Amino acid sequence: MSIESPESSGSGASGGPGADRGRTAVVIPAAGRGVRLGPGTPKALRPLGGIPMLVHAVRATARARAVSLVVVVGPPDGSAEVRHLLDEHGLEDVEVVPGGETRQDSVRLGLDALPADIGAVLVHDAARPLVPADTVDAVAAAVREGAPAVVPALPVADTVKEVEPRGDGAAEPVTGTPDRSRLRAVQTPQGFAREVLVEAHARVAREGEGATDDAGMVERIGVEVVVVPGHEEAFKVTRPLDLVLAEAVLARRRANVGY
């Protein structure tokens, strides 16, 4: 991943307190296959409590008070199927657009599809189906209040080691131990002033598999990213054990609050 222009953004794009962000939209890239969950259905379409994870993620973000529009970026050759799936679950108001080869491409295509009056954009992983609406609203509020880029995050519970990678299961020597108090595990949705995210996608060229973290792209063009508290239920469903945990969380929610 490289930056096409060496100039730092440093622009008025960062806004300030009370900046007018217009309406808020959520872009959900859902074109990946999720190989770590094993072969078969793409990860976003894996069932959770009998309902595809993508549907849970759309409902979770749409439930937030701040969100006016949700755009799902589907597989390049599977957008019609995603449209049908959302319609089946009563989500006719959600926009669906075809994605690209990488997540970076798909987010850019989702941005391109937004109407002109959208001033704040949240990018959310379809693989985080249980994010609370309050977390979505907290991110959106921070952007509306003037932050150019916002990520929800949790303190890191485990001690983290830097290592010299060896691969093939070989023992890896430790090269450092970061101060855990300064580390955060980042979640989604990540929130941005629209012009900031558009600039990042225009200036940071895709390399290889492309960027998987939009906030990281924004950092690379010199724009400050701030952190707001995340939530333990906004975890990413990546491996089979994550799916077991998500089923347990969903069952508890259904027993306590009905969804």
C-alpha angles and dihedrals in degrees: 000000000000136000113243094209124040092211117108116236096233084152134144083259088099091071118191143232110334093011112170106245099168116211124349124237132186121219115200114190106207105163099105126104100219099223093183090069089057135251124322131047117030111264095249090058097047110120120253113185087347093305126096114259090236091061091051091050093049092048092047094055096038089053090064114103094225097055119097100169138021121201119191116201106208133190113297090246099029108056093111090057091049090049091052092047093052092046090053089058096048096259098126093138093063115101119229124200131173116258135216139245095282138028089253090056091047095052090050091051090049090052091050090056096056120109119247096255094063108105102164124050128195118195113204133185114237085214090068096070099158102053108143117243089234090062091051090050092048092055092046091048092053090053092047089051091059110274109137094209131014134183129186112226145167130219112263110254099194129063108255125217128199111219141183102249115235104165128202091077093291120151110269121214117234114242100179149347114226119215102264093209089068096049128093132184106227124221136177155293092066111195131214144173099253095237091053094054092043090052092049092052091047095050105035107075119215117253124187110319090000131233118320096188120060093191088057089055090051091050089054092059091053101258120137118246119203130199129229125185114283127202132247091231092058091078121140119253102222108134133038092259090056089057091053090052092047091052089053093049092047092049090052091049093050091050094047107033106010103251 
